[in-house]
Amino acid sequence: MSTTRSSVTPISENAFDIARRQFDIAADLLHLDSNLRAVLRNCKRELTVNFPVKMDDGSIRVFQGYRVQHNIARGPAKGGLRFHPSVSLDEVRALAMWMTWKCAVVGIPFGGAKGGVICDPKRLSTSELENLTRRFATEISLLIGPDRDIPAPDVNTSPQIMSWFMDTYSMAVGHSVPAVVTGKPQSVGGSEGRMEATARGAVDVIQEFAKQRQFTLNGARVVIQGFGNVGSPLASFLQNLGCRVVGVAEENGAIYNPRGFDASRLRLYKRETGSIVGFNGSDPVYPVGVLELPCDILIPAALEGQITQRNADRIKARLVVEAANGPTTPEADAILGERGVVVVPDILCNAGGVTVSYFEWVQDLQSFFWDEDEVNQRLQKVMSRAYQSVARTADDHNVSLRTAAHILAISRVADATRTRGIFP
Ligand code: GLU
């Protein structure tokens, strides 16, 4: 299998190690006792599967995939499925842990999980992708269920893939179970507003931040790394607020225009050509360099491990908004902090996706569906409340927004664990 390396491929830092170091910083400040620390530093369940998939040419290929549940103290496990060549067990563990904190930060009643398959979906036909999804769904079904563990989209997984997942699970149990997965198309129980939810939630947080810290959004220059499910709608939302999107990067190239792009035309161009490269009025730039372009707001919206000690001192933005999970290493956090660059952390900033996933799950369980305005209003309420709590915690403890978000999340999960007690 090909493993094309690109600018948005994570570098050598181990994501799980990073997630644990972030945990330790907050746990120290919380004086968390060593027993709870041991429980929360580890993932509760880890399943590795090697499974065969029938390819179009008649051959059989074996893929490796994972489903990891980090913690279920506050509710069923929740988190996306990622299809990418760089997926690894440690990456999935880190992403599962971050899901636990993310759900706790925004106060939705889920624990954290994540799944992934090592594959390059761009090199699979639609039927191969469907075969892979259905077989993977079957393999991990011993952990999955609407009140146990509810997957969702993540990198390279779509509403169609969620629909195949839901159908496979439903066929096995003999009736439709829409609440087993979120991020589905609306025709099979998906929620209004789920597609743009991560981007919308990030904008809600950016607006709260701007209001509180007198950060002017009108005219602010924005650079976005990643132009997929999150980065692409985010560009439009920010443009509507008066921001200028001056740089965009993707796996296969990056573009720059200091005067700013028309986000909706760029999205259309990508839909038509499959890429942002060559967009009218843009200069090509190296994707690696895009993070260092002059701008006010830098938004990593691709993979983890992008802002490290190697490039943190060259970041020109005043504000880093983590639409991706885990884009900044702890070393880079320290460098950015010293330089006065504010980082709005992933577990707060990109929680809009799982929040509307929660709304979707609730709607599926009740078979009662809300209109888009209701979804967006409820989302806005959740995100702004979460931002306020994190900002207050940051002030109280005199720490970064990331550490504050971890303090808040870890104390909520620790509290649930203590209250339930350790059995037997
Ligand atoms: N994959 C998204 C995330 O990382 C959404 C997860 C979900 O909706 O369960 O937050």
Tab-separated table of C-alpha atoms and ligand atoms in Angstrom:
chain	number	residue	atom	x	y	z
A	1	MET	CA	0.000	0.000	0.000
A	2	SER	CA	1.289	3.432	-0.854
A	3	THR	CA	2.059	5.772	2.019
A	4	THR	CA	2.356	9.159	0.390
A	5	ARG	CA	3.963	11.549	2.878
A	6	SER	CA	2.815	15.132	2.732
A	7	SER	CA	3.115	18.391	4.575
A	8	VAL	CA	0.102	17.592	6.719
A	9	THR	CA	1.426	14.184	7.707
A	10	PRO	CA	2.372	14.168	11.397
A	11	ILE	CA	6.052	14.184	12.191
A	12	SER	CA	7.776	11.908	14.667
A	13	GLU	CA	6.240	13.232	17.924
A	14	ASN	CA	4.115	10.471	19.433
A	15	ALA	CA	0.536	11.733	19.781
A	16	PHE	CA	-0.308	9.594	22.820
A	17	ASP	CA	2.804	10.774	24.597
A	18	ILE	CA	1.741	14.358	23.856
A	19	ALA	CA	-1.827	13.736	25.088
A	20	ARG	CA	-0.417	12.294	28.318
A	21	ARG	CA	1.987	15.196	28.827
A	22	GLN	CA	-0.919	17.632	28.432
A	23	PHE	CA	-2.865	15.533	30.934
A	24	ASP	CA	0.041	15.560	33.415
A	25	ILE	CA	0.338	19.356	33.338
A	26	ALA	CA	-3.326	19.758	34.312
A	27	ALA	CA	-3.323	16.795	36.732
A	28	ASP	CA	-0.356	18.346	38.606
A	29	LEU	CA	-2.176	21.658	38.953
A	30	LEU	CA	-5.279	19.801	40.159
A	31	HIS	CA	-3.180	17.774	42.639
A	32	LEU	CA	-5.005	14.754	41.267
A	33	ASP	CA	-4.321	11.705	43.409
A	34	SER	CA	-2.128	9.018	41.941
A	35	ASN	CA	-4.921	6.418	41.750
A	36	LEU	CA	-7.177	8.573	39.621
A	37	ARG	CA	-4.195	9.637	37.585
A	38	ALA	CA	-3.425	6.004	36.762
A	39	VAL	CA	-7.031	5.402	35.695
A	40	LEU	CA	-7.296	8.500	33.497
A	41	ARG	CA	-3.839	8.247	31.914
A	42	ASN	CA	-4.740	4.927	30.311
A	43	CYS	CA	-7.280	3.865	27.719
A	44	LYS	CA	-10.004	1.576	29.023
A	45	ARG	CA	-10.451	-0.671	25.985
A	46	GLU	CA	-8.319	-1.170	22.904
A	47	LEU	CA	-9.288	-3.378	20.005
A	48	THR	CA	-6.969	-4.095	17.070
A	49	VAL	CA	-8.419	-5.867	14.063
A	50	ASN	CA	-6.819	-7.285	10.946
A	51	PHE	CA	-9.479	-7.897	8.374
A	52	PRO	CA	-9.748	-8.965	4.745
A	53	VAL	CA	-11.375	-6.822	2.068
A	54	LYS	CA	-12.363	-7.950	-1.411
A	55	MET	CA	-10.792	-5.621	-3.977
A	56	ASP	CA	-12.223	-4.839	-7.403
A	57	ASP	CA	-9.640	-7.000	-9.211
A	58	GLY	CA	-10.723	-10.068	-7.211
A	59	SER	CA	-7.742	-9.998	-4.851
A	60	ILE	CA	-8.054	-9.907	-1.068
A	61	ARG	CA	-6.194	-7.299	0.957
A	62	VAL	CA	-5.762	-7.349	4.719
A	63	PHE	CA	-6.143	-4.007	6.515
A	64	GLN	CA	-5.402	-3.112	10.114
A	65	GLY	CA	-7.833	-1.020	12.135
A	66	TYR	CA	-8.459	0.053	15.726
A	67	ARG	CA	-11.232	1.119	18.068
A	68	VAL	CA	-10.108	2.541	21.375
A	69	GLN	CA	-12.339	3.664	24.236
A	70	HIS	CA	-10.440	5.923	26.570
A	71	ASN	CA	-13.087	6.511	29.226
A	72	ILE	CA	-16.808	5.923	29.751
A	73	ALA	CA	-17.330	7.421	33.212
A	74	ARG	CA	-19.617	10.213	31.947
A	75	GLY	CA	-21.553	8.248	29.342
A	76	PRO	CA	-21.220	6.045	26.260
A	77	ALA	CA	-17.960	6.253	24.333
A	78	LYS	CA	-18.023	8.740	21.452
A	79	GLY	CA	-15.616	9.596	18.680
A	80	GLY	CA	-14.880	9.463	14.990
A	81	LEU	CA	-13.384	6.955	12.588
A	82	ARG	CA	-10.348	7.955	10.583
A	83	PHE	CA	-9.182	6.388	7.311
A	84	HIS	CA	-5.593	7.467	6.654
A	85	PRO	CA	-2.200	5.906	5.848
A	86	SER	CA	-0.630	7.378	9.001
A	87	VAL	CA	-3.172	5.919	11.468
A	88	SER	CA	-1.498	4.082	14.363
A	89	LEU	CA	-2.639	2.639	17.675
A	90	ASP	CA	-0.936	5.427	19.624
A	91	GLU	CA	-2.565	8.068	17.433
A	92	VAL	CA	-5.989	6.519	18.035
A	93	ARG	CA	-5.298	6.329	21.794
A	94	ALA	CA	-4.434	10.028	21.867
A	95	LEU	CA	-7.491	10.959	19.826
A	96	ALA	CA	-9.693	8.843	22.127
A	97	MET	CA	-8.294	10.595	25.206
A	98	TRP	CA	-8.850	14.006	23.627
A	99	MET	CA	-12.476	12.974	22.899
A	100	THR	CA	-13.018	12.262	26.613
A	101	TRP	CA	-11.786	15.741	27.529
A	102	LYS	CA	-13.650	17.366	24.636
A	103	CYS	CA	-17.019	15.920	25.664
A	104	ALA	CA	-16.358	16.936	29.266
A	105	VAL	CA	-15.322	20.507	28.343
A	106	VAL	CA	-18.592	21.146	26.519
A	107	GLY	CA	-20.569	19.188	29.111
A	108	ILE	CA	-22.147	16.541	26.894
A	109	PRO	CA	-22.785	13.138	28.497
A	110	PHE	CA	-20.276	11.022	26.585
A	111	GLY	CA	-16.938	9.390	27.208
A	112	GLY	CA	-14.184	9.350	24.617
A	113	ALA	CA	-13.297	6.921	21.836
A	114	LYS	CA	-11.692	6.899	18.423
A	115	GLY	CA	-11.202	4.459	15.591
A	116	GLY	CA	-9.094	4.257	12.509
A	117	VAL	CA	-8.038	2.097	9.608
A	118	ILE	CA	-4.595	2.264	8.024
A	119	CYS	CA	-5.502	2.877	4.395
A	120	ASP	CA	-5.408	5.500	1.695
A	121	PRO	CA	-9.066	5.949	0.739
A	122	LYS	CA	-8.061	8.050	-2.272
A	123	ARG	CA	-6.685	4.881	-3.798
A	124	LEU	CA	-9.811	2.812	-3.173
A	125	SER	CA	-12.812	2.618	-5.475
A	126	THR	CA	-16.257	3.327	-4.033
A	127	SER	CA	-17.072	-0.364	-3.773
A	128	GLU	CA	-13.719	-1.144	-2.127
A	129	LEU	CA	-14.368	1.665	0.366
A	130	GLU	CA	-17.819	0.255	1.078
A	131	ASN	CA	-16.416	-3.277	1.537
A	132	LEU	CA	-13.740	-1.957	3.882
A	133	THR	CA	-16.231	0.083	5.913
A	134	ARG	CA	-18.757	-2.751	6.262
A	135	ARG	CA	-16.150	-5.315	7.225
A	136	PHE	CA	-14.503	-2.924	9.715
A	137	ALA	CA	-17.932	-2.128	11.203
A	138	THR	CA	-18.526	-5.849	11.680
A	139	GLU	CA	-15.085	-6.393	13.223
A	140	ILE	CA	-15.492	-3.644	15.849
A	141	SER	CA	-19.203	-4.284	16.442
A	142	LEU	CA	-18.426	-6.083	19.700
A	143	LEU	CA	-17.642	-2.675	21.186
A	144	ILE	CA	-20.216	-0.591	19.329
A	145	GLY	CA	-23.840	0.232	20.111
A	146	PRO	CA	-26.124	3.255	20.572
A	147	ASP	CA	-25.722	3.109	24.349
A	148	ARG	CA	-22.141	1.807	24.325
A	149	ASP	CA	-19.954	3.438	21.692
A	150	ILE	CA	-21.103	5.705	18.879
A	151	PRO	CA	-18.725	6.407	15.957
A	152	ALA	CA	-18.820	9.462	13.692
A	153	PRO	CA	-16.871	10.958	10.778
A	154	ASP	CA	-13.266	12.083	11.141
A	155	VAL	CA	-10.412	12.496	8.638
A	156	ASN	CA	-11.423	11.007	5.244
A	157	THR	CA	-14.727	9.546	6.441
A	158	SER	CA	-18.016	10.900	5.129
A	159	PRO	CA	-21.782	10.772	5.763
A	160	GLN	CA	-21.954	7.994	3.132
A	161	ILE	CA	-19.443	5.931	5.107
A	162	MET	CA	-21.493	6.500	8.295
A	163	SER	CA	-24.562	5.330	6.405
A	164	TRP	CA	-22.845	2.056	5.384
A	165	PHE	CA	-21.719	1.641	8.986
A	166	MET	CA	-25.258	2.143	10.287
A	167	ASP	CA	-26.705	-0.240	7.714
A	168	THR	CA	-24.171	-2.968	8.530
A	169	TYR	CA	-24.875	-2.749	12.263
A	170	SER	CA	-28.635	-2.601	11.653
A	171	MET	CA	-28.582	-5.698	9.425
A	172	ALA	CA	-26.740	-7.648	12.111
A	173	VAL	CA	-29.343	-6.850	14.778
A	174	GLY	CA	-32.301	-7.113	12.400
A	175	HIS	CA	-33.731	-3.603	12.665
A	176	SER	CA	-32.660	-0.027	11.955
A	177	VAL	CA	-30.491	1.553	14.640
A	178	PRO	CA	-29.808	5.112	13.470
A	179	ALA	CA	-28.375	6.159	16.856
A	180	VAL	CA	-25.432	3.746	16.496
A	181	VAL	CA	-23.475	6.331	14.520
A	182	THR	CA	-23.643	10.097	13.953
A	183	GLY	CA	-22.754	12.287	10.999
A	184	LYS	CA	-25.165	10.345	8.803
A	185	PRO	CA	-26.990	11.765	5.794
A	186	GLN	CA	-30.318	13.287	6.805
A	187	SER	CA	-32.215	10.659	4.787
A	188	VAL	CA	-31.194	8.036	7.374
A	189	GLY	CA	-31.467	10.017	10.600
A	190	GLY	CA	-28.675	12.577	10.316
A	191	SER	CA	-29.082	15.988	11.922
A	192	GLU	CA	-29.476	19.335	10.263
A	193	GLY	CA	-26.275	21.311	10.655
A	194	ARG	CA	-23.973	18.338	11.411
A	195	MET	CA	-21.850	18.788	8.267
A	196	GLU	CA	-20.724	22.311	9.199
A	197	ALA	CA	-20.973	21.829	12.962
A	198	THR	CA	-17.241	21.697	13.726
A	199	ALA	CA	-16.597	24.842	11.697
A	200	ARG	CA	-19.634	26.630	13.136
A	201	GLY	CA	-18.634	25.725	16.694
A	202	ALA	CA	-15.090	27.007	16.061
A	203	VAL	CA	-16.544	30.296	14.813
A	204	ASP	CA	-18.754	30.542	17.913
A	205	VAL	CA	-15.613	30.184	20.041
A	206	ILE	CA	-13.630	32.669	17.923
A	207	GLN	CA	-16.416	35.217	18.293
A	208	GLU	CA	-16.568	34.748	22.062
A	209	PHE	CA	-12.800	35.116	22.257
A	210	ALA	CA	-12.852	38.235	20.052
A	211	LYS	CA	-15.566	39.817	22.163
A	212	GLN	CA	-13.811	39.092	25.434
A	213	ARG	CA	-10.292	40.026	24.360
A	214	GLN	CA	-11.157	42.928	22.032
A	215	PHE	CA	-9.693	41.060	19.072
A	216	THR	CA	-10.922	42.666	15.838
A	217	LEU	CA	-12.185	40.110	13.359
A	218	ASN	CA	-13.054	42.600	10.651
A	219	GLY	CA	-10.097	42.613	8.260
A	220	ALA	CA	-8.187	39.928	10.203
A	221	ARG	CA	-5.961	37.826	7.915
A	222	VAL	CA	-6.601	34.098	8.205
A	223	VAL	CA	-4.487	31.134	7.101
A	224	ILE	CA	-6.099	27.689	7.097
A	225	GLN	CA	-4.232	24.393	6.867
A	226	GLY	CA	-6.677	21.790	5.553
A	227	PHE	CA	-9.630	22.513	3.304
A	228	GLY	CA	-11.898	19.565	4.032
A	229	ASN	CA	-15.020	19.066	6.181
A	230	VAL	CA	-13.834	21.680	8.671
A	231	GLY	CA	-11.475	24.100	6.914
A	232	SER	CA	-13.692	24.696	3.912
A	233	PRO	CA	-16.910	25.869	5.658
A	234	LEU	CA	-14.772	27.684	8.226
A	235	ALA	CA	-13.287	29.844	5.450
A	236	SER	CA	-16.792	30.941	4.399
A	237	PHE	CA	-18.001	31.595	7.950
A	238	LEU	CA	-14.942	33.709	8.765
A	239	GLN	CA	-15.241	35.642	5.521
A	240	ASN	CA	-18.838	36.437	6.465
A	241	LEU	CA	-17.466	37.969	9.677
A	242	GLY	CA	-15.174	40.253	7.676
A	243	CYS	CA	-11.981	38.168	7.886
A	244	ARG	CA	-9.683	37.836	4.877
A	245	VAL	CA	-8.618	34.269	4.063
A	246	VAL	CA	-5.112	34.840	2.651
A	247	GLY	CA	-3.619	31.343	2.703
A	248	VAL	CA	-4.947	27.810	2.357
A	249	ALA	CA	-3.031	24.519	2.380
A	250	GLU	CA	-3.998	20.993	1.470
A	251	GLU	CA	-2.138	17.722	1.158
A	252	ASN	CA	-1.283	18.355	-2.484
A	253	GLY	CA	-0.456	22.054	-2.412
A	254	ALA	CA	-1.032	25.464	-0.909
A	255	ILE	CA	-2.048	28.890	-2.169
A	256	TYR	CA	-1.526	32.462	-0.987
A	257	ASN	CA	-3.013	35.829	-1.832
A	258	PRO	CA	-2.388	38.702	0.611
A	259	ARG	CA	-5.538	40.443	-0.658
A	260	GLY	CA	-7.642	37.403	0.325
A	261	PHE	CA	-9.617	34.749	-1.547
A	262	ASP	CA	-13.316	34.581	-2.187
A	263	ALA	CA	-14.040	31.558	0.024
A	264	SER	CA	-17.195	30.448	-1.760
A	265	ARG	CA	-15.477	30.573	-5.174
A	266	LEU	CA	-12.531	28.648	-3.782
A	267	ARG	CA	-14.882	25.993	-2.407
A	268	LEU	CA	-16.607	25.744	-5.775
A	269	TYR	CA	-13.234	25.492	-7.536
A	270	LYS	CA	-12.204	22.669	-5.216
A	271	ARG	CA	-15.504	20.861	-5.778
A	272	GLU	CA	-15.016	21.095	-9.553
A	273	THR	CA	-11.283	20.337	-9.815
A	274	GLY	CA	-10.703	18.283	-6.665
A	275	SER	CA	-7.976	20.676	-5.505
A	276	ILE	CA	-7.311	24.278	-4.471
A	277	VAL	CA	-4.109	24.433	-6.531
A	278	GLY	CA	-4.273	26.788	-9.516
A	279	PHE	CA	-7.149	28.861	-8.129
A	280	ASN	CA	-7.462	32.160	-9.972
A	281	GLY	CA	-5.344	34.975	-8.496
A	282	SER	CA	-3.401	32.750	-6.122
A	283	ASP	CA	0.330	32.199	-5.783
A	284	PRO	CA	1.434	28.642	-5.083
A	285	VAL	CA	3.373	28.183	-1.831
A	286	TYR	CA	4.958	25.156	-0.233
A	287	PRO	CA	2.388	23.532	2.072
A	288	VAL	CA	4.983	23.291	4.874
A	289	GLY	CA	5.511	27.049	4.738
A	290	VAL	CA	1.851	27.939	4.962
A	291	LEU	CA	1.878	27.904	8.766
A	292	GLU	CA	4.520	30.625	8.705
A	293	LEU	CA	2.707	33.018	6.376
A	294	PRO	CA	1.973	36.523	7.685
A	295	CYS	CA	-1.514	36.454	9.202
A	296	ASP	CA	-3.504	37.277	12.331
A	297	ILE	CA	-5.311	33.963	12.810
A	298	LEU	CA	-3.730	30.612	11.990
A	299	ILE	CA	-6.084	27.649	11.817
A	300	PRO	CA	-4.595	24.163	11.634
A	301	ALA	CA	-7.539	22.084	10.371
A	302	ALA	CA	-5.786	18.910	9.215
A	303	LEU	CA	-3.759	16.479	11.315
A	304	GLU	CA	-1.860	16.481	14.604
A	305	GLY	CA	1.781	17.412	15.168
A	306	GLN	CA	1.954	20.421	12.838
A	307	ILE	CA	3.200	23.203	15.120
A	308	THR	CA	6.319	21.963	16.868
A	309	GLN	CA	9.500	23.317	18.392
A	310	ARG	CA	10.877	23.396	14.850
A	311	ASN	CA	8.499	26.025	13.513
A	312	ALA	CA	6.763	27.614	16.541
A	313	ASP	CA	9.117	30.593	16.653
A	314	ARG	CA	8.362	31.361	13.004
A	315	ILE	CA	4.561	31.451	13.414
A	316	LYS	CA	3.453	35.018	12.701
A	317	ALA	CA	-0.185	34.748	13.788
A	318	ARG	CA	-1.390	36.368	17.023
A	319	LEU	CA	-4.022	33.692	17.485
A	320	VAL	CA	-3.879	29.950	16.740
A	321	VAL	CA	-7.273	28.270	16.515
A	322	GLU	CA	-7.028	24.476	16.661
A	323	ALA	CA	-9.745	23.143	14.399
A	324	ALA	CA	-7.707	19.925	14.055
A	325	ASN	CA	-7.072	17.536	16.928
A	326	GLY	CA	-3.607	17.791	18.487
A	327	PRO	CA	-1.913	20.119	15.975
A	328	THR	CA	0.420	21.731	18.553
A	329	THR	CA	3.047	19.939	20.630
A	330	PRO	CA	3.680	20.921	24.277
A	331	GLU	CA	7.107	22.362	23.320
A	332	ALA	CA	5.469	24.537	20.685
A	333	ASP	CA	2.795	25.565	23.185
A	334	ALA	CA	5.531	26.858	25.491
A	335	ILE	CA	7.257	28.787	22.681
A	336	LEU	CA	3.984	30.321	21.470
A	337	GLY	CA	3.036	31.215	25.050
A	338	GLU	CA	6.357	33.008	25.602
A	339	ARG	CA	5.831	34.947	22.392
A	340	GLY	CA	2.321	36.005	23.432
A	341	VAL	CA	0.561	33.957	20.761
A	342	VAL	CA	-2.776	32.746	22.125
A	343	VAL	CA	-3.824	29.165	21.314
A	344	VAL	CA	-7.507	28.241	21.428
A	345	PRO	CA	-7.183	24.511	22.139
A	346	ASP	CA	-8.642	21.685	20.079
A	347	ILE	CA	-10.731	20.131	22.848
A	348	LEU	CA	-12.659	23.389	23.114
A	349	CYS	CA	-12.416	24.836	19.624
A	350	ASN	CA	-13.417	21.800	17.546
A	351	ALA	CA	-16.030	20.402	19.958
A	352	GLY	CA	-18.879	21.668	17.771
A	353	GLY	CA	-18.768	18.450	15.736
A	354	VAL	CA	-19.309	16.116	18.647
A	355	THR	CA	-21.832	18.505	20.166
A	356	VAL	CA	-24.066	18.275	17.120
A	357	SER	CA	-23.330	14.537	17.061
A	358	TYR	CA	-24.870	14.494	20.533
A	359	PHE	CA	-27.882	16.403	19.194
A	360	GLU	CA	-28.143	13.869	16.345
A	361	TRP	CA	-28.031	10.941	18.782
A	362	VAL	CA	-30.702	12.553	20.960
A	363	GLN	CA	-32.916	13.195	17.927
A	364	ASP	CA	-32.440	9.608	16.684
A	365	LEU	CA	-33.329	8.149	20.082
A	366	GLN	CA	-36.487	10.266	20.221
A	367	SER	CA	-37.309	10.022	16.491
A	368	PHE	CA	-38.014	13.726	16.754
A	369	PHE	CA	-36.019	16.061	14.558
A	370	TRP	CA	-35.106	19.711	14.968
A	371	ASP	CA	-34.735	22.402	12.320
A	372	GLU	CA	-31.352	23.896	11.511
A	373	ASP	CA	-31.929	27.095	13.476
A	374	GLU	CA	-32.624	25.126	16.606
A	375	VAL	CA	-29.483	23.017	16.132
A	376	ASN	CA	-27.302	26.078	15.514
A	377	GLN	CA	-28.735	28.019	18.433
A	378	ARG	CA	-28.236	25.144	20.839
A	379	LEU	CA	-24.708	24.685	19.497
A	380	GLN	CA	-23.922	28.355	19.995
A	381	LYS	CA	-25.148	28.162	23.582
A	382	VAL	CA	-22.988	25.116	24.352
A	383	MET	CA	-19.865	26.589	22.722
A	384	SER	CA	-20.097	30.027	24.292
A	385	ARG	CA	-20.768	28.560	27.739
A	386	ALA	CA	-17.777	26.243	27.336
A	387	TYR	CA	-15.564	29.131	26.225
A	388	GLN	CA	-16.617	31.231	29.234
A	389	SER	CA	-15.864	28.385	31.641
A	390	VAL	CA	-12.459	27.740	30.080
A	391	ALA	CA	-11.561	31.451	30.039
A	392	ARG	CA	-12.610	31.787	33.688
A	393	THR	CA	-10.550	28.725	34.667
A	394	ALA	CA	-7.550	30.162	32.778
A	395	ASP	CA	-7.844	33.411	34.750
A	396	ASP	CA	-8.369	31.657	38.082
A	397	HIS	CA	-5.322	29.424	37.670
A	398	ASN	CA	-3.271	31.855	35.588
A	399	VAL	CA	-2.716	29.214	32.889
A	400	SER	CA	-3.139	28.895	29.117
A	401	LEU	CA	-6.532	28.148	27.582
A	402	ARG	CA	-5.302	24.612	26.819
A	403	THR	CA	-4.342	23.862	30.383
A	404	ALA	CA	-7.563	25.476	31.582
A	405	ALA	CA	-9.634	23.298	29.232
A	406	HIS	CA	-7.796	20.215	30.505
A	407	ILE	CA	-8.251	21.262	34.143
A	408	LEU	CA	-11.978	21.674	33.573
A	409	ALA	CA	-12.381	18.422	31.653
A	410	ILE	CA	-10.195	16.277	33.884
A	411	SER	CA	-11.905	17.521	37.040
A	412	ARG	CA	-15.320	16.643	35.572
A	413	VAL	CA	-14.231	13.142	34.527
A	414	ALA	CA	-12.402	12.614	37.836
A	415	ASP	CA	-15.496	13.727	39.696
A	416	ALA	CA	-17.690	11.243	37.794
A	417	THR	CA	-15.161	8.464	38.440
A	418	ARG	CA	-14.951	9.260	42.169
A	419	THR	CA	-18.725	9.504	42.487
A	420	ARG	CA	-19.296	6.176	40.750
A	421	GLY	CA	-16.531	4.561	42.802
A	422	ILE	CA	-14.099	1.873	41.749
A	423	PHE	CA	-15.665	-1.578	41.525
A	424	PRO	CA	-15.303	-4.064	43.184
B	1	GLU	N1	-14.289	13.399	14.656
B	1	GLU	C1	-14.865	14.522	15.324
B	1	GLU	C2	-13.971	14.970	16.469
B	1	GLU	O1	-12.795	14.703	16.488
B	1	GLU	C3	-16.300	14.284	15.735
B	1	GLU	C4	-16.523	13.142	16.671
B	1	GLU	C5	-18.006	12.812	16.916
B	1	GLU	O2	-18.857	13.515	16.403
B	1	GLU	O3	-18.246	11.838	17.618
B	1	GLU	O4	-14.381	15.681	17.341
